Short mmCIF file of C-alpha atoms in Angstrom, two decimals:
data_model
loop_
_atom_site.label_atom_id
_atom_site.label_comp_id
_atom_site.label_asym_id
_atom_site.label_seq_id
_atom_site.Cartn_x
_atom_site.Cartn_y
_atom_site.Cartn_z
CA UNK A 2 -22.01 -44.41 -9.13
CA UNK A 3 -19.04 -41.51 -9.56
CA UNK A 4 -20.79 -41.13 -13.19
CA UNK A 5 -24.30 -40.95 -11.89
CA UNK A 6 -23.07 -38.47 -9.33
CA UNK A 7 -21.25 -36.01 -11.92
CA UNK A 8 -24.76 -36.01 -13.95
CA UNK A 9 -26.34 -35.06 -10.98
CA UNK A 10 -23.42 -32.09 -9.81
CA UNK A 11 -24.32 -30.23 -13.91
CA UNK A 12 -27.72 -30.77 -13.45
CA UNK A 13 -27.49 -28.82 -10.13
CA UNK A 14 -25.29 -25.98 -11.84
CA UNK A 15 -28.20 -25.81 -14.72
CA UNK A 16 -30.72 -25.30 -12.02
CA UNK A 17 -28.64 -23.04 -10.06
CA UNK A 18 -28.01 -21.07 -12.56
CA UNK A 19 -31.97 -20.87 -13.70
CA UNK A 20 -32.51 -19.75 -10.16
CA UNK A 21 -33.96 -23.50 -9.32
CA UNK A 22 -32.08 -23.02 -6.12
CA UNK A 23 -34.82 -25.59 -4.55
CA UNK A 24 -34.03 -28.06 -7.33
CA UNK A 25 -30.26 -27.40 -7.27
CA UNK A 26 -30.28 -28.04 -3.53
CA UNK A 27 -31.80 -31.42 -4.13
CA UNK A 28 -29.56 -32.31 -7.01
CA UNK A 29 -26.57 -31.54 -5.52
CA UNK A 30 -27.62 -33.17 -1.97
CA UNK A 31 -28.08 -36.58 -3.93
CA UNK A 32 -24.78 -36.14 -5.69
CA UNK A 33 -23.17 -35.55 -2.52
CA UNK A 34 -24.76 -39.12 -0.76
CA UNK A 35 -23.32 -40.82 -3.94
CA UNK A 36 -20.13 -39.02 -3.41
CA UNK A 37 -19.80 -40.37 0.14
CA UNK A 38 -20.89 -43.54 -0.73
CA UNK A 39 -17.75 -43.99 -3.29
CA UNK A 40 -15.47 -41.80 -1.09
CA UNK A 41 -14.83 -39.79 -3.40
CA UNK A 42 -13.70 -36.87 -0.75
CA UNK A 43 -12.37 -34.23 -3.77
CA UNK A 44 -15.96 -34.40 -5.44
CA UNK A 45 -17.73 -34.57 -1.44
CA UNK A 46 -15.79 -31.12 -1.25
CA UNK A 47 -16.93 -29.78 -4.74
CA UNK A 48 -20.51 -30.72 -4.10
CA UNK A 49 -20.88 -29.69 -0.28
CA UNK A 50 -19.63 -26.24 -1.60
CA UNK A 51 -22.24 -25.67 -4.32
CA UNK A 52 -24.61 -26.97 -1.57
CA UNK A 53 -23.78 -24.12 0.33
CA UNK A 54 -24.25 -21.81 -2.56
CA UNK A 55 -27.75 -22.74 -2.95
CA UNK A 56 -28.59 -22.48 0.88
CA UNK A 57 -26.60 -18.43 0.63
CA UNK A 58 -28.95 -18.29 -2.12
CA UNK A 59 -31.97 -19.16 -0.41
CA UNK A 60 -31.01 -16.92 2.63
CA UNK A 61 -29.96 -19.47 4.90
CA UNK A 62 -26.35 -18.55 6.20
CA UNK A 63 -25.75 -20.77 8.62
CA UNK A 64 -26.40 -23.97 6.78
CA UNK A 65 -23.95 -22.67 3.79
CA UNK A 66 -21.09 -21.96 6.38
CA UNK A 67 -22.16 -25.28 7.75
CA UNK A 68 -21.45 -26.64 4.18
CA UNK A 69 -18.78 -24.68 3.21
CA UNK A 70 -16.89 -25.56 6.83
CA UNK A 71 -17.07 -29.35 6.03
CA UNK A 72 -15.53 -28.71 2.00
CA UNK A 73 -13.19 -26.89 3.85
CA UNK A 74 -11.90 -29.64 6.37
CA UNK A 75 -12.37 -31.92 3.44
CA UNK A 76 -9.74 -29.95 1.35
CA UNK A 77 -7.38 -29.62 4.24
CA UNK A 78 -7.12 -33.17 4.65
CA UNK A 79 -6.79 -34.15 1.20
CA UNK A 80 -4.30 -31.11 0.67
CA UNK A 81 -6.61 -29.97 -2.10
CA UNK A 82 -5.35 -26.69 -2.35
CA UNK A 83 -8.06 -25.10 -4.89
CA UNK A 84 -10.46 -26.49 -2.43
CA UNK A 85 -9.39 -24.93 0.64
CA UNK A 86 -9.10 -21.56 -1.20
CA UNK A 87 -12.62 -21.88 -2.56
CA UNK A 88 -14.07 -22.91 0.60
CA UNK A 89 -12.33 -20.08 2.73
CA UNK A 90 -13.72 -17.34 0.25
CA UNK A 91 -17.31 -18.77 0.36
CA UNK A 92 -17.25 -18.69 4.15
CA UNK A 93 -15.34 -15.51 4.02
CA UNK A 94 -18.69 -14.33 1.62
CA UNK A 95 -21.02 -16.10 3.38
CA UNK A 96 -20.05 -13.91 6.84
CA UNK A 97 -19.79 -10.73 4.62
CA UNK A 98 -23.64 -11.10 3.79
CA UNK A 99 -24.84 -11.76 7.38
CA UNK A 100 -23.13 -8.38 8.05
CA UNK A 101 -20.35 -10.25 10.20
CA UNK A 102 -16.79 -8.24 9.00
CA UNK A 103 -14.94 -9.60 11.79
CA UNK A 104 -15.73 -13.34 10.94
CA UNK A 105 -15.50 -12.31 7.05
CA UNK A 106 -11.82 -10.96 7.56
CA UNK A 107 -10.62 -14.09 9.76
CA UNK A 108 -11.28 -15.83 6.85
CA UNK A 109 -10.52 -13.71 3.87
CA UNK A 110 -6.75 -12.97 5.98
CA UNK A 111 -6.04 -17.11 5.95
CA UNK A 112 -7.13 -16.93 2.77
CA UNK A 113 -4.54 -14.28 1.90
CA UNK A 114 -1.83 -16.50 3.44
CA UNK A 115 -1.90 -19.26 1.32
CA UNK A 116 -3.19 -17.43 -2.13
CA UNK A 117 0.47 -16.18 -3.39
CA UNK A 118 1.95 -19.55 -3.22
CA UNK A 119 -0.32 -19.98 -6.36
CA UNK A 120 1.16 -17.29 -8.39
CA UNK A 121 -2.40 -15.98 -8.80
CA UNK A 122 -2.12 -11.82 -8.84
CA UNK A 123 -5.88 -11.49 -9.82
CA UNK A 124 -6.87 -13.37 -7.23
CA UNK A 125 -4.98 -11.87 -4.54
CA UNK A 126 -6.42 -8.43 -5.98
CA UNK A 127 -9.88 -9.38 -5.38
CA UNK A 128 -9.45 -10.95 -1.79
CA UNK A 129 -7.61 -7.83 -0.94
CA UNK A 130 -11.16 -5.73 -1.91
CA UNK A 131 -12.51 -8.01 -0.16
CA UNK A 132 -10.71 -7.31 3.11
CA UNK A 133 -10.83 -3.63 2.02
CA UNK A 134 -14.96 -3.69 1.57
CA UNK A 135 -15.24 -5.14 5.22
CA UNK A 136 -12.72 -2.85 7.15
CA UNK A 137 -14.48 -0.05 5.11
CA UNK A 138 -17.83 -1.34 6.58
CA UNK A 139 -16.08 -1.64 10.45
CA UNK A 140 -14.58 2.43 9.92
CA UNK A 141 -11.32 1.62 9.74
CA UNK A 142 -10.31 3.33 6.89
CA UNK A 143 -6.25 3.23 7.94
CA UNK A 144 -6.47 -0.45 7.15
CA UNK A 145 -8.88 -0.35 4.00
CA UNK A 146 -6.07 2.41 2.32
CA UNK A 147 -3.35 -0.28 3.27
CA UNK A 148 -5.46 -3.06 1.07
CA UNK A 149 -6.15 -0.70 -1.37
CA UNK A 150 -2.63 0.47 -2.22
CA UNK A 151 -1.54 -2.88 -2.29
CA UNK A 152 -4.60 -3.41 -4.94
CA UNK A 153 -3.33 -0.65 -7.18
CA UNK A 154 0.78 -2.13 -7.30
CA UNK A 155 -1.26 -5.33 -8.52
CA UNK A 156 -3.21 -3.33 -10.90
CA UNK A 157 0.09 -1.81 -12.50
CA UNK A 158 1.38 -5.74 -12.25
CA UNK A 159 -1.55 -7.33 -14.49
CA UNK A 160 -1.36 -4.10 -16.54
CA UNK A 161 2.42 -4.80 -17.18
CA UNK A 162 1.99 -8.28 -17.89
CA UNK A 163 -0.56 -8.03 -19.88
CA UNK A 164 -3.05 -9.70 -18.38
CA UNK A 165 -5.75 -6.76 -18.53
CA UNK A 166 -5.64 -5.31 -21.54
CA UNK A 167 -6.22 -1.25 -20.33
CA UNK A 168 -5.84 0.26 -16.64
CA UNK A 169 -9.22 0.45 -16.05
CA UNK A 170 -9.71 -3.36 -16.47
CA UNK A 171 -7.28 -4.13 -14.32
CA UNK A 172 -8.18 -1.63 -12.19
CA UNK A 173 -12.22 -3.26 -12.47
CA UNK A 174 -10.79 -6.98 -12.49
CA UNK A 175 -9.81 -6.77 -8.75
CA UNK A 176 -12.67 -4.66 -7.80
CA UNK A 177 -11.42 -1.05 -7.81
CA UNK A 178 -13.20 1.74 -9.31
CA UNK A 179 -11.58 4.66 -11.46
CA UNK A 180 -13.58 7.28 -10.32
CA UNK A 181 -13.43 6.87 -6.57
CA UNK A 182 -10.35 4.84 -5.85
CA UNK A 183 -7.54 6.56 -7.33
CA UNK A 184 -7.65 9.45 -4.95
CA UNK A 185 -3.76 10.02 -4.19
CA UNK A 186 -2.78 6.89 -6.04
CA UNK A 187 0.96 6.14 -7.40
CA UNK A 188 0.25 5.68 -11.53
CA UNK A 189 4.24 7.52 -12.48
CA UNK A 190 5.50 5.79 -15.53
CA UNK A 191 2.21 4.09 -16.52
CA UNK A 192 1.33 3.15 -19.86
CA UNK A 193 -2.39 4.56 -19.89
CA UNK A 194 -2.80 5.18 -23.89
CA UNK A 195 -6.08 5.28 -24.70
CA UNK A 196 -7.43 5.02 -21.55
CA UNK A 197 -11.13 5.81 -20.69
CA UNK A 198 -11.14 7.50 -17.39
CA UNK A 199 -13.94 9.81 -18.04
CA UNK A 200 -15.01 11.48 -14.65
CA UNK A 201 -12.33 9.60 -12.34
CA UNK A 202 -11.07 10.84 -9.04
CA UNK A 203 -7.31 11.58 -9.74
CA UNK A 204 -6.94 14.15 -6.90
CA UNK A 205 -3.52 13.99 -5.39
CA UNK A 206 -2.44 11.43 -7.79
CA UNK A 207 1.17 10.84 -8.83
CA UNK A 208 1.03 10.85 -12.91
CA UNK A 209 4.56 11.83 -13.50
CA UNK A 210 6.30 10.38 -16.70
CA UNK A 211 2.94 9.04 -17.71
CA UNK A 212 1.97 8.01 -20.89
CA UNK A 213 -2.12 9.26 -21.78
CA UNK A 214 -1.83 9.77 -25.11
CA UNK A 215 -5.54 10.14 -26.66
CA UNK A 216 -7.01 9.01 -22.98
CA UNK A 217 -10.39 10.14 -22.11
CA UNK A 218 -9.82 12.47 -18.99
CA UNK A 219 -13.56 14.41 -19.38
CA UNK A 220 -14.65 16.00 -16.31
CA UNK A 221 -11.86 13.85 -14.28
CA UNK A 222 -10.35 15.46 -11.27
CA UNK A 223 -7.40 16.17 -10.87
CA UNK A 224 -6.55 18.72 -8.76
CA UNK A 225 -3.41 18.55 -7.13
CA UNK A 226 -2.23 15.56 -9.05
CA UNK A 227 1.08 15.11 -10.35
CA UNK A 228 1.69 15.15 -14.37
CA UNK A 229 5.53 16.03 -14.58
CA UNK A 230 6.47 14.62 -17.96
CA UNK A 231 3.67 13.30 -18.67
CA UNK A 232 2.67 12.41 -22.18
CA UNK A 233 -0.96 13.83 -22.85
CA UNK A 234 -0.79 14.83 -26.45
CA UNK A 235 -4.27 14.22 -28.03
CA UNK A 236 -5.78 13.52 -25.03
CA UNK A 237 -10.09 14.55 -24.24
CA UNK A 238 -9.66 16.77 -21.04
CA UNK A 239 -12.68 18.67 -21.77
CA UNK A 240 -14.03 20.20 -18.31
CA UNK A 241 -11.27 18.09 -16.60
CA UNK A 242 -10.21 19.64 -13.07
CA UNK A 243 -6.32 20.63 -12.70
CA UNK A 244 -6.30 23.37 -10.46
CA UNK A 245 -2.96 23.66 -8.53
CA UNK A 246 -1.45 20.76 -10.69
CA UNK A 247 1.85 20.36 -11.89
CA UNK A 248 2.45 20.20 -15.39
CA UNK A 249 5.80 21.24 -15.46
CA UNK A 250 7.45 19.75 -18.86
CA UNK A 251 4.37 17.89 -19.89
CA UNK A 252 3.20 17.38 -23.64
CA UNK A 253 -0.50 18.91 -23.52
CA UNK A 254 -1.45 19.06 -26.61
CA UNK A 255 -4.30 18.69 -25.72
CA UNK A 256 -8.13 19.05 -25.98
CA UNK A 257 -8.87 21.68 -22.90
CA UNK A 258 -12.29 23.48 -23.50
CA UNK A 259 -13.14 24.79 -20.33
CA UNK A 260 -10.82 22.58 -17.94
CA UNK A 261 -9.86 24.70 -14.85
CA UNK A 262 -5.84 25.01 -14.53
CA UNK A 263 -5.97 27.71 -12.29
CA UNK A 264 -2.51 28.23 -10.04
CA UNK A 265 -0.98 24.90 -12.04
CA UNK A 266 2.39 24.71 -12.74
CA UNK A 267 2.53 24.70 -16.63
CA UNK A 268 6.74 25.77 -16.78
CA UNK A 269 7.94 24.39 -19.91
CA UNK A 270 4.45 22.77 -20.81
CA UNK A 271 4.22 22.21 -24.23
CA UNK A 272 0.54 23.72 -25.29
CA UNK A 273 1.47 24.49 -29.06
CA UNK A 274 -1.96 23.86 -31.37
CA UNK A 275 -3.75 23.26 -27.99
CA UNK A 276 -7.34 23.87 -27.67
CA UNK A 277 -7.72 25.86 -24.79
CA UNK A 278 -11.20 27.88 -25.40
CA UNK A 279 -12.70 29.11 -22.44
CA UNK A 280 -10.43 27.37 -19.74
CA UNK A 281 -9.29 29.10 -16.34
CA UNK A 282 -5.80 29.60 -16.40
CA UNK A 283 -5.88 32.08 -13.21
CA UNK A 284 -2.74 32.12 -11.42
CA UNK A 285 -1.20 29.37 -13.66
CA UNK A 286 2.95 29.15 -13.79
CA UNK A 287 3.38 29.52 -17.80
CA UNK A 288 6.58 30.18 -17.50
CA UNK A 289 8.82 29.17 -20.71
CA UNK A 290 5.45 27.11 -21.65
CA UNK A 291 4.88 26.83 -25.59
CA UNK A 292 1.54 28.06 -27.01
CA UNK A 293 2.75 28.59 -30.62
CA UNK A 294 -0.52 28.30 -32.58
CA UNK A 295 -2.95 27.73 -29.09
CA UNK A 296 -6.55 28.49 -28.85
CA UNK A 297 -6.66 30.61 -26.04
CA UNK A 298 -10.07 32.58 -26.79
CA UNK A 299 -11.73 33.08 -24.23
CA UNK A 300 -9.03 31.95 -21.25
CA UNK A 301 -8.90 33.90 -18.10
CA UNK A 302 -5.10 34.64 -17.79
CA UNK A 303 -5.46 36.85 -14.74
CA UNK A 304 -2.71 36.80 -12.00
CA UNK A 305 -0.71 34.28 -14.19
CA UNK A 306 3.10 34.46 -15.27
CA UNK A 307 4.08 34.47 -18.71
CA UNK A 308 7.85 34.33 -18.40
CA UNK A 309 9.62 33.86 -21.65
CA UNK A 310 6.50 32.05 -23.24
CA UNK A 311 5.73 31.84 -26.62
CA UNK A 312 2.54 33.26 -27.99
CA UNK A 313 3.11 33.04 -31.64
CA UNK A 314 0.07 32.75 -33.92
CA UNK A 315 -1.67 32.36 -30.61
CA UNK A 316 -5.76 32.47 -30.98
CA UNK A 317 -6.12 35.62 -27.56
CA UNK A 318 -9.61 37.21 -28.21
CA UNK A 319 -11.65 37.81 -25.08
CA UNK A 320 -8.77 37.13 -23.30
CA UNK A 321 -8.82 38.24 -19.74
CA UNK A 322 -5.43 39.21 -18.46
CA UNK A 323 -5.61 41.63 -15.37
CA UNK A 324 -2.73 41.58 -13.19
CA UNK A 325 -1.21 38.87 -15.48
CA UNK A 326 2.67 39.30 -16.02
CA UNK A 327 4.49 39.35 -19.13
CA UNK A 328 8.24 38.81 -19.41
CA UNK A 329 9.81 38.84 -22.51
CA UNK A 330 6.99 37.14 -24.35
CA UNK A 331 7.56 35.53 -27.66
CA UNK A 332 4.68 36.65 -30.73
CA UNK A 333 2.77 39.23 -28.57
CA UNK A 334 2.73 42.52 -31.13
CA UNK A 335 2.87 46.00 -30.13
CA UNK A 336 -0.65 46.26 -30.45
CA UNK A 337 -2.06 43.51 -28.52
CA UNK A 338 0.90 44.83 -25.70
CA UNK A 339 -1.00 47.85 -25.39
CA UNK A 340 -4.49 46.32 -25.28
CA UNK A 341 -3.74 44.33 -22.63
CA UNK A 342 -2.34 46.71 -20.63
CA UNK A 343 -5.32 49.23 -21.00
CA UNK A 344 -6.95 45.52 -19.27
CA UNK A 345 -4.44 45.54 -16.66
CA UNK A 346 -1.44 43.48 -17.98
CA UNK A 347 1.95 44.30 -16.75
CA UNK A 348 4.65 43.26 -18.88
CA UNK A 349 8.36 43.98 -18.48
CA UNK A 350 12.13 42.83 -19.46
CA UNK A 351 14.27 40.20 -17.35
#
């Protein structure tokens, strides 16, 4: 009977999984009668859940969280622990789709409770955008953040560990998305070599000490974010946004056609062989910052400080330098000095 039973639970999945949801249902309703009849409760559970799948499937809601109810008061009895987690997250689902976040959350929160005993960080990442997606949908964004920050220290966690093999799968693994969830977010001290983060929003976000060597940053923002130390030698930040950012100490040796660093902090940057053609560098802090051998042609320099910097073998046509400060510059020659004064540099001696 058990055997006859399990034939009849694959042939449901097959069908299920062709879209047969009318066939599946019938399948897995049979299985499910056999089930009973041998009392075999751990199977009852497994089957009254896919029944449930195929009634979501076929738009009726309340007969899956009917089904999905019963697997899980099945799996609480037996102390089938797998069980009760599946069944809480399909009812948890099932409420989600009928719109009802209140109901979804009651669910995905006991679910929450009893998910770290398990040791299961991926897991917990993906019920906590879970809970984040429905107190998004209610407007409470305090509480969303609060799910959401907890989603990124498990992002840096299955990162660490090795269980994703880049940040943005981990990142995509528990539901978060690089270029809108990142917005302030604590990445100091991550490994993110070779990252592709084309486009992401990185406003605000602490980078400090971390590693992006030969990461895709294209057209990513960010403005305001933190890059202290950070290691971004070789790294694509074509038309990337850093305006106001700190660089201080950084390795940007970098690709940087275009990108906007206007009023970052570049002090002590190291820009030497940098390709910098064409970027905004208005206001910038290039104080002590190496450019030995940088492509600068092109770069608006106005209003920025260059204090103790060194320019040698530094690429400067069409340079645009008005009201930008030079302090004892390093490989500036007499004859560039005066050009760029006739342009409205003002350079003098600590």
């Amino acid at each position: 009977m058990t055997s006859e039973a399990d034939l009849l639970l694959k042939q449901g999945i097959s069908q299920y999984q062709t879209g047969e949801f009318e066939l599946a249902l019938q399948s897995w309703q049979q299985a499910l009668n056999l089930y009973r009849s041998s009392q075999n409760f751990k199977r009852e559970g497994a089957a009254l859940g896919n029944l449930g799948a195929a009634y979501q499937a076929l738009g009726n809601i309340t007969q899956a969280i009917a089904c999905f109810q019963q697997h899980l008061e099945i799996a609480q009895k037996i102390q089938d622990a797998t069980g009760e987690m599946n069944a809480l997250a399909n009812i948890g689902n099932a409420y989600l789709a009928s719109a009802e976040y209140v109901r979804a959350i009651e669910y995905w929160q006991k679910l929450l409770a009893i998910v770290p005993a398990q040791g299961d960080r991926l897991q917990e990442g993906q019920i906590l955008n879970s809970l984040r997606q429905a107190y998004t949908s209610l407007g409470e964004l305090t509480q969303a953040k609060k799910y959401q920050q907890q989603q990124l220290a498990i992002a840096r966690e299955l990162l660490n560990s090795a269980i994703a093999t880049d940040f943005v799968s981990s990142l995509e693994a528990i539901g978060l998305d690089p270029t809108q969830d990142l917005v302030g977010a604590d990445l100091s001290q991550l490994d993110l070599r070779n990252s592709s983060l084309s486009r992401a929003n990185l406003e605000g976000a602490n980078l400090s000490g971390a590693d992006l060597t030969l990461a895709d940053l294209s057209r990513a923002n960010l403005s305001g974010a933190c890059l202290s130390r950070a290691k971004l030698s070789n790294a694509n930040l074509r038309d990337a946004n850093l305006s106001h950012a700190d660089l201080s100490d950084a390795d940007l040796r970098a690709i940087l056609p275009r990108v906007n660093l206007s009023d970052a902090n570049l002090s002590r940057t190291n820009l030497s062989s940098a390709y910098l053609q064409n970027a905004n560098l208005q206001g910038a802090n290039l104080n002590e910052t190496l450019l030995q051998q940088a492509d600068l042609n092109g770069v608006d320099l106005s209003h920025a400080s260059l204090n103790a910097a060194n320019l040698t073998r530094a690429e400067l046509n069409a340079v645009k330098v008005e009201k930008t400060r030079f302090v004892d510059v390093v490989g500036i020659s007499a004859q560039m000095q005066l050009e760029f004064q006739q342009q409205g540099a003002i350079f003098d001696s600590a």
